[in-house]
Every structure is written in C-alpha cells, then in structure tokens.
C-alpha cells in the first residue's frame, strides 16, 4: 500500500509574505484519474457519472438535430441562434463524458464548465429575436411601446453579448486550479453578478412579452388582428407566448440554482458542489426541457410567410437612407436659421403697411 504525504499549500499575499491556507494529502489518482476532495490537485468533489454524461450528450444532440431540421423546413435562418445553444450544451456533455474517464484533466473540465454555464445565453437571445418578429408580424405599425420591432431584438441581444463576455470571464476564472482562493471567489462574484443581471433582463423582457400578449388579445377581440396571418400557422399564436413563458421560467430556475450554488462558497462544505445530481436536476434538465419546448412550439409554426421576417436592406439602400437622413437634418438646420429673419421681416412689413393705411 502506497504511503500518503500531507502537504500544506501556500498563497502569496499582497505584501509578498507567505501564509498557510490549506492542508491537502498527496494521493495517487484512482480509477479514471479520480482524486478525493481532500487530495491535492483535485478537480471534482465527487465521482462523476459516465452514464449520465452519455445520456445528456444524446439528449442535447437530438434536440440540436431537430432544431436544424425545423430551421430548414420553416425557413427561419435565425434558428442558428438556438442551435448554438443546443450545440454548446451538447459539446459541454461531450467534454463531461471525456472528463469522467480523465478526471484529472484540467482541459476537459474547463471546456465543460465554460460551455455549460454560458450555453443558456443563446436560448435567451433566440427568445429576444422571436419577440421582435412577433411584433413585426402581427402589429400593423411594427412597434410596441414606441420602440420598433427590430430595435427590441437588437437591444436585448447586445445586452446578452455583453453578459456573455462578462459571464465567460467569470466562468474562466473559477476553473483555474492554480489560482488563489481570493481570485476564484472574484470569478464567482463576477459570475453571480452577471446571472443576477441576466435575471433582471428576463424580468424586463417578460413584462414586454405580457404587454404584447395583452395587446394581441385586445386586437383579436376587436377584429383588428389580421385573420389571414392567423390562418397561416399550424398552431394558435397564443401557444408561442406560452412557450416563451415556460422557457423563461426554466431559465429562471437554472439562474436561482446557480446563485444558490455559489452563495455558500466553493469549499467541500457546500453540498451542491459535492453532489453531481444537483447540476443535472436544476441546470441540465431545465435547459433540455426549454429546448424541447421550442422544438414542439417552434416559431416557424406561427410566423409563416416572407412578411414574418425583417426586410433585408442592401448596403446601397442603407447608404441611401443614411444620406437622406443627413440631408434632412442639414435642411432642417438651415430652415431654423432662416426662420427668425423671415419673422422679423414679416413684423416690419405689418408695421409699415399699418402705418401707410
């Protein structure tokens, strides 16, 4: 039986002095490279399930294929966004599967964690883009609360991209095995702050979705909703809103879980970090259900026809519109300069004419 040695790990403080921070045990890796939580250089705080990783790789792979086929059938090019979400989940569990057989691999662990944590942002973006198209398709003036349909998707997607960058940075810090506790906690706080902001955006988006839902109900009752557009779809338009609400609810469950996961820190006293099934039940499973819901109630089953997509504007057309706006602005500025002079002349004329009379 091989002997084990106790090693004390150190971290460098800001004053360049060394202080003992933790005690670990040098243990030879066991089956598939497994190291117990008390071992030095351990990555996982549990023995990962190979079967569960394989199962979810298959599940996410199937929903990815379904979204690809549906995007082609319904001619929805923006389906690539949700396909990216499904693809990243699929790849995350491919790396997870490899990690179960190489549990000391930092590369597999880092790839899994980053893909797994950030993949839901693609699903968010898909919902944002779908709402903009619902506004454009059903609302005659293509606006909601004074904001154009195109602007809704653009604003929320841009915020999602910013969130993606911030969340990616926080997630990458938490996967550094050689980083100090303070550095890892900084990454955790960045990540938690970002997903808190993500939930705020979801709440704002939910309010806007409810507003559109209520407006369309009112338009339908008053007969102002285009009947021809309603008859194109293979399912009632209400189902699309139900799918959005359900998906947002599942993403919220996942966000609450992630906030609770890191609220107690990253040590072995945190049961969420030492039991694998929490991640499957409160993150992987909700995201799989979200993708399946959008398979069953795909936007292409409600938004049909060329007028269900934003019009394409060529580069020349964009340049012409820009020049027209610039000319209109310059014309408006010049007319404002001339206006006081014309008023003065008008007053002089009135006075002079009155005096002559």
Coordinates of C-alpha atoms in Angstrom, one line a residue:
X1 CA 0.0 0.0 0.0
X2 CA 1.4 3.3 -1.0
X3 CA 2.1 5.9 1.6
X4 CA 0.4 9.3 1.6
X5 CA 2.0 12.5 2.5
X6 CA 0.5 15.7 3.9
X7 CA 1.3 18.9 2.0
X8 CA 0.5 22.4 3.1
X9 CA -0.4 24.7 0.2
X10 CA 0.5 28.4 0.2
X11 CA -0.7 31.6 -1.5
X12 CA 1.2 34.9 -2.0
X13 CA -0.4 37.9 -0.3
X14 CA -0.2 41.5 -1.4
X15 CA 2.7 42.1 0.9
X16 CA 4.6 39.2 -0.7
X17 CA 4.6 37.2 2.6
X18 CA 3.6 33.6 2.5
X19 CA 0.9 32.2 4.7
X20 CA -0.5 28.7 5.0
X21 CA -4.1 28.5 3.6
X22 CA -5.0 24.8 3.5
X23 CA -3.8 21.3 4.1
X24 CA -4.1 18.6 1.5
X25 CA -3.0 15.0 1.0
X26 CA -0.8 13.7 -1.8
X27 CA -2.7 10.6 -3.1
X28 CA -2.1 8.6 -6.2
X29 CA -5.1 9.1 -8.6
X30 CA -7.5 6.2 -8.5
X31 CA -9.8 4.8 -11.3
X32 CA -10.1 7.2 -14.3
X33 CA -7.8 9.7 -12.5
X34 CA -10.2 10.3 -9.6
X35 CA -9.0 12.2 -6.6
X36 CA -11.0 12.6 -3.4
X37 CA -11.9 16.2 -2.2
X38 CA -9.1 16.1 0.4
X39 CA -6.4 15.3 -2.2
X40 CA -4.0 17.8 -3.6
X41 CA -4.8 18.9 -7.2
X42 CA -8.3 17.5 -7.1
X43 CA -10.7 18.9 -9.7
X44 CA -14.1 17.4 -8.9
X45 CA -15.5 17.0 -5.4
X46 CA -17.4 13.8 -6.4
X47 CA -17.1 10.8 -8.7
X48 CA -18.8 11.8 -11.9
X49 CA -21.3 9.5 -13.7
X50 CA -20.3 8.3 -17.1
X51 CA -23.9 7.1 -17.9
X52 CA -25.5 10.4 -17.1
X53 CA -23.0 12.3 -19.2
X54 CA -23.6 10.0 -22.2
X55 CA -27.4 10.3 -21.7
X56 CA -27.4 14.1 -21.8
X57 CA -25.0 14.2 -24.7
X58 CA -27.5 12.1 -26.7
X59 CA -30.5 14.2 -25.5
X60 CA -28.9 17.5 -26.4
X61 CA -27.6 16.1 -29.7
X62 CA -31.2 15.0 -30.6
X63 CA -32.7 18.4 -29.9
X64 CA -29.9 20.0 -31.9
X65 CA -30.7 17.9 -34.9
X66 CA -34.5 18.7 -34.5
X67 CA -33.8 22.5 -34.4
X68 CA -31.6 22.2 -37.5
X69 CA -34.3 20.4 -39.5
X70 CA -37.0 22.8 -38.3
X71 CA -35.0 25.8 -39.2
X72 CA -34.7 24.4 -42.8
X73 CA -38.3 23.4 -43.0
X74 CA -39.8 26.6 -41.7
X75 CA -37.1 28.7 -43.5
X76 CA -36.1 30.5 -40.3
X77 CA -32.5 31.5 -40.7
X78 CA -32.2 32.9 -37.2
X79 CA -32.8 29.4 -35.9
X80 CA -29.0 29.1 -35.9
X81 CA -29.0 31.1 -32.6
X82 CA -30.9 28.4 -30.7
X83 CA -28.9 25.7 -32.5
X84 CA -25.8 27.3 -30.9
X85 CA -27.4 26.9 -27.5
X86 CA -28.1 23.2 -28.1
X87 CA -24.7 22.7 -29.7
X88 CA -22.9 24.2 -26.7
X89 CA -24.9 22.1 -24.3
X90 CA -24.1 19.0 -26.5
X91 CA -20.4 19.8 -26.5
X92 CA -20.4 20.5 -22.8
X93 CA -21.5 17.0 -22.1
X94 CA -19.2 15.5 -24.7
X95 CA -16.3 17.1 -22.6
X96 CA -18.1 15.9 -19.5
X97 CA -18.1 12.3 -20.8
X98 CA -14.4 12.6 -21.5
X99 CA -13.8 14.1 -18.1
X100 CA -15.4 11.0 -16.4
X101 CA -12.7 8.9 -17.9
X102 CA -9.9 11.5 -17.3
X103 CA -10.9 13.1 -14.1
X104 CA -7.5 14.9 -13.6
X105 CA -7.8 16.7 -17.0
X106 CA -8.0 20.4 -16.4
X107 CA -8.7 21.0 -20.1
X108 CA -11.8 18.8 -20.2
X109 CA -13.1 20.3 -17.0
X110 CA -12.6 23.9 -18.2
X111 CA -14.2 23.3 -21.6
X112 CA -17.2 21.6 -19.9
X113 CA -17.7 24.3 -17.3
X114 CA -17.5 27.3 -19.7
X115 CA -19.8 25.7 -22.3
X116 CA -22.3 24.5 -19.7
X117 CA -22.5 27.9 -17.9
X118 CA -22.8 30.1 -21.0
X119 CA -24.9 28.0 -23.3
X120 CA -28.3 29.3 -22.0
X121 CA -27.5 32.8 -23.2
X122 CA -28.1 31.6 -26.7
X123 CA -31.6 30.4 -25.7
X124 CA -32.3 33.9 -24.2
X125 CA -31.1 35.5 -27.5
X126 CA -33.5 33.3 -29.5
X127 CA -36.4 34.4 -27.4
X128 CA -35.5 38.1 -27.8
X129 CA -35.3 37.7 -31.5
X130 CA -38.6 35.9 -31.6
X131 CA -40.4 38.6 -29.7
X132 CA -39.2 41.2 -32.3
X133 CA -40.6 39.1 -35.1
X134 CA -43.9 38.7 -33.4
X135 CA -44.2 42.4 -33.1
X136 CA -43.2 42.9 -36.8
X137 CA -45.6 40.2 -38.0
X138 CA -48.8 41.0 -36.0
X139 CA -48.6 44.7 -35.1
X140 CA -49.6 46.9 -38.0
X141 CA -47.1 49.7 -37.3
X142 CA -44.4 47.2 -36.3
X143 CA -43.9 49.0 -32.9
X144 CA -44.5 48.2 -29.3
X145 CA -44.5 51.0 -26.6
X146 CA -42.9 53.3 -29.2
X147 CA -40.0 51.0 -30.0
X148 CA -39.6 49.4 -33.4
X149 CA -39.7 45.6 -33.7
X150 CA -36.1 45.5 -35.0
X151 CA -34.9 47.5 -32.0
X152 CA -36.2 45.1 -29.5
X153 CA -34.1 42.2 -30.7
X154 CA -31.0 44.4 -31.2
X155 CA -31.1 46.0 -27.8
X156 CA -31.6 42.7 -25.9
X157 CA -29.2 40.7 -28.0
X158 CA -26.5 43.4 -27.5
X159 CA -27.0 43.3 -23.7
X160 CA -26.8 39.5 -24.0
X161 CA -23.5 39.7 -25.8
X162 CA -22.1 42.0 -23.0
X163 CA -23.4 39.5 -20.5
X164 CA -21.8 36.7 -22.4
X165 CA -18.4 38.3 -22.3
X166 CA -18.6 39.1 -18.6
X167 CA -20.0 35.7 -17.7
X168 CA -17.3 33.9 -19.8
X169 CA -14.7 35.8 -17.9
X170 CA -16.1 34.9 -14.5
X171 CA -16.5 31.3 -15.5
X172 CA -13.0 31.0 -16.8
X173 CA -11.6 32.4 -13.5
X174 CA -13.5 29.8 -11.5
X175 CA -11.9 26.9 -13.5
X176 CA -8.3 27.9 -12.7
X177 CA -6.9 25.2 -10.4
X178 CA -3.7 27.0 -9.5
X179 CA -5.5 30.3 -8.6
X180 CA -5.8 31.6 -5.1
X181 CA -9.0 31.4 -3.1
X182 CA -9.4 35.2 -3.5
X183 CA -9.1 35.0 -7.2
X184 CA -11.5 32.1 -7.6
X185 CA -14.1 34.0 -5.4
X186 CA -13.6 37.1 -7.6
X187 CA -14.6 34.9 -10.6
X188 CA -17.6 33.6 -8.6
X189 CA -18.7 37.1 -7.7
X190 CA -18.4 38.2 -11.3
X191 CA -20.4 35.2 -12.5
X192 CA -23.1 35.7 -9.8
X193 CA -23.4 39.4 -10.6
X194 CA -23.8 38.6 -14.3
X195 CA -26.5 36.0 -13.9
X196 CA -28.3 38.4 -11.5
X197 CA -28.3 40.9 -14.3
X198 CA -29.4 38.2 -16.7
X199 CA -32.5 37.6 -14.5
X200 CA -33.2 41.3 -14.4
X201 CA -33.2 41.4 -18.2
X202 CA -35.5 38.3 -18.2
X203 CA -38.0 40.1 -15.9
X204 CA -38.0 43.2 -18.1
X205 CA -38.4 41.0 -21.2
X206 CA -41.3 39.1 -19.5
X207 CA -43.1 42.4 -18.8
X208 CA -42.8 43.4 -22.5
X209 CA -43.9 39.9 -23.6
X210 CA -47.0 40.2 -21.4
X211 CA -47.7 43.7 -22.8
X212 CA -47.6 42.3 -26.4
X213 CA -49.7 39.3 -25.4
X214 CA -52.4 41.6 -23.9
X215 CA -52.4 43.9 -26.9
X216 CA -52.8 41.0 -29.4
X217 CA -55.7 39.6 -27.3
X218 CA -57.3 43.0 -27.5
X219 CA -56.7 43.3 -31.2
X220 CA -58.2 39.8 -31.7
X221 CA -61.4 40.6 -29.7
X222 CA -61.8 43.8 -31.7
X223 CA -61.2 42.1 -35.0
X224 CA -58.1 44.1 -35.8
X225 CA -55.7 41.1 -35.9
X226 CA -55.0 40.1 -39.4
X227 CA -57.1 36.9 -39.9
X228 CA -55.1 35.8 -43.0
X229 CA -51.9 35.8 -41.0
X230 CA -53.6 33.8 -38.2
X231 CA -54.7 31.2 -40.6
X232 CA -51.3 30.6 -42.0
X233 CA -49.9 29.0 -38.8
X234 CA -50.3 25.3 -37.9
X235 CA -51.0 26.3 -34.2
X236 CA -52.7 29.2 -32.4
X237 CA -50.5 32.2 -31.9
X238 CA -51.1 32.0 -28.1
X239 CA -49.0 28.8 -27.9
X240 CA -46.0 30.8 -28.9
X241 CA -46.4 33.0 -25.8
X242 CA -47.0 30.0 -23.6
X243 CA -43.7 28.5 -24.9
X244 CA -41.8 31.8 -24.2
X245 CA -43.2 32.0 -20.6
X246 CA -42.3 28.3 -19.9
X247 CA -38.8 28.7 -21.3
X248 CA -38.2 31.9 -19.3
X249 CA -39.4 30.0 -16.2
X250 CA -37.0 27.2 -16.8
X251 CA -34.1 29.6 -17.3
X252 CA -35.1 31.3 -14.1
X253 CA -35.0 28.0 -12.2
X254 CA -31.5 27.5 -13.5
X255 CA -30.4 31.0 -12.5
X256 CA -31.7 30.6 -9.0
X257 CA -29.9 27.3 -8.7
X258 CA -26.6 28.9 -9.8
X259 CA -27.0 31.8 -7.3
X260 CA -27.6 29.3 -4.5
X261 CA -24.8 27.1 -5.7
X262 CA -22.1 29.7 -5.2
X263 CA -23.8 31.6 -2.3
X264 CA -22.1 29.2 0.2
X265 CA -18.7 29.3 -1.4
X266 CA -16.5 26.8 -3.2
X267 CA -15.3 24.5 -0.5
X268 CA -16.3 21.0 0.5
X269 CA -18.9 22.2 3.0
X270 CA -21.1 23.2 0.0
X271 CA -23.4 20.2 -0.7
X272 CA -24.2 21.5 -4.2
X273 CA -20.6 21.2 -5.2
X274 CA -20.1 17.7 -3.7
X275 CA -23.2 16.1 -5.3
X276 CA -23.4 15.8 -9.0
X277 CA -27.2 15.3 -9.3
X278 CA -27.9 19.0 -8.4
X279 CA -26.4 20.1 -11.7
X280 CA -28.4 17.6 -13.7
X281 CA -31.7 18.3 -12.0
X282 CA -31.5 22.1 -11.8
X283 CA -29.5 23.1 -14.8
X284 CA -29.1 20.4 -17.5
X285 CA -32.7 19.1 -17.3
X286 CA -34.4 22.6 -17.3
X287 CA -32.3 23.6 -20.3
X288 CA -33.1 20.4 -22.2
X289 CA -36.8 20.9 -21.5
X290 CA -36.5 24.5 -22.7
X291 CA -35.0 23.3 -26.0
X292 CA -37.7 20.7 -26.4
X293 CA -40.5 23.1 -25.7
X294 CA -39.1 25.3 -28.6
X295 CA -39.0 22.2 -30.7
X296 CA -42.7 21.4 -30.1
X297 CA -43.8 25.0 -30.3
X298 CA -41.4 26.3 -32.9
X299 CA -41.8 30.0 -34.0
X300 CA -42.0 28.7 -37.6
X301 CA -45.3 27.2 -36.8
X302 CA -46.8 30.6 -36.0
X303 CA -44.6 33.0 -38.1
X304 CA -45.1 32.0 -41.7
X305 CA -44.5 33.9 -44.9
X306 CA -41.9 36.4 -46.2
X307 CA -43.5 39.2 -44.1
X308 CA -42.7 37.2 -40.9
X309 CA -39.1 38.2 -41.2
X310 CA -37.5 41.6 -41.1
X311 CA -36.9 43.1 -44.6
X312 CA -33.4 42.8 -46.0
X313 CA -31.8 46.1 -46.7
X314 CA -28.9 46.1 -49.1
X315 CA -25.7 48.1 -48.5
X316 CA -26.6 50.6 -51.2
X317 CA -30.0 51.1 -49.6
X318 CA -28.5 51.6 -46.2
X319 CA -26.2 54.2 -47.6
X320 CA -29.0 56.0 -49.4
X321 CA -31.1 56.1 -46.2
X322 CA -28.2 57.4 -44.3
X323 CA -27.6 60.2 -46.8
X324 CA -31.3 61.1 -46.9
X325 CA -31.3 61.4 -43.1
X326 CA -28.2 63.6 -43.3
X327 CA -29.7 65.8 -45.9
X328 CA -32.9 66.1 -44.0
X329 CA -31.0 67.1 -40.9
X330 CA -29.0 69.7 -42.7
X331 CA -32.1 71.1 -44.4
X332 CA -33.9 71.3 -41.0
X333 CA -30.9 73.1 -39.5
X334 CA -30.8 75.7 -42.3
X335 CA -34.5 76.3 -42.2
X336 CA -34.3 77.1 -38.5
X337 CA -31.6 79.7 -39.1
X338 CA -33.7 81.4 -41.7
X339 CA -36.9 81.4 -39.7
X340 CA -36.1 84.3 -37.3
X341 CA -35.2 86.6 -40.3
X342 CA -38.4 85.8 -42.0
X343 CA -40.4 86.6 -38.9
X344 CA -38.6 89.9 -38.4
X345 CA -39.3 90.9 -42.0
X346 CA -43.0 89.9 -41.5
X347 CA -43.3 92.1 -38.4
X348 CA -41.7 95.1 -40.2
X349 CA -44.0 94.7 -43.2
X350 CA -47.1 94.6 -40.9
X351 CA -46.0 97.7 -39.1
X352 CA -45.1 99.6 -42.2
X353 CA -48.3 98.6 -44.0
X354 CA -50.4 99.6 -41.0
X355 CA -48.7 103.0 -40.9
X356 CA -49.4 103.6 -44.5
X357 CA -53.0 102.8 -44.0

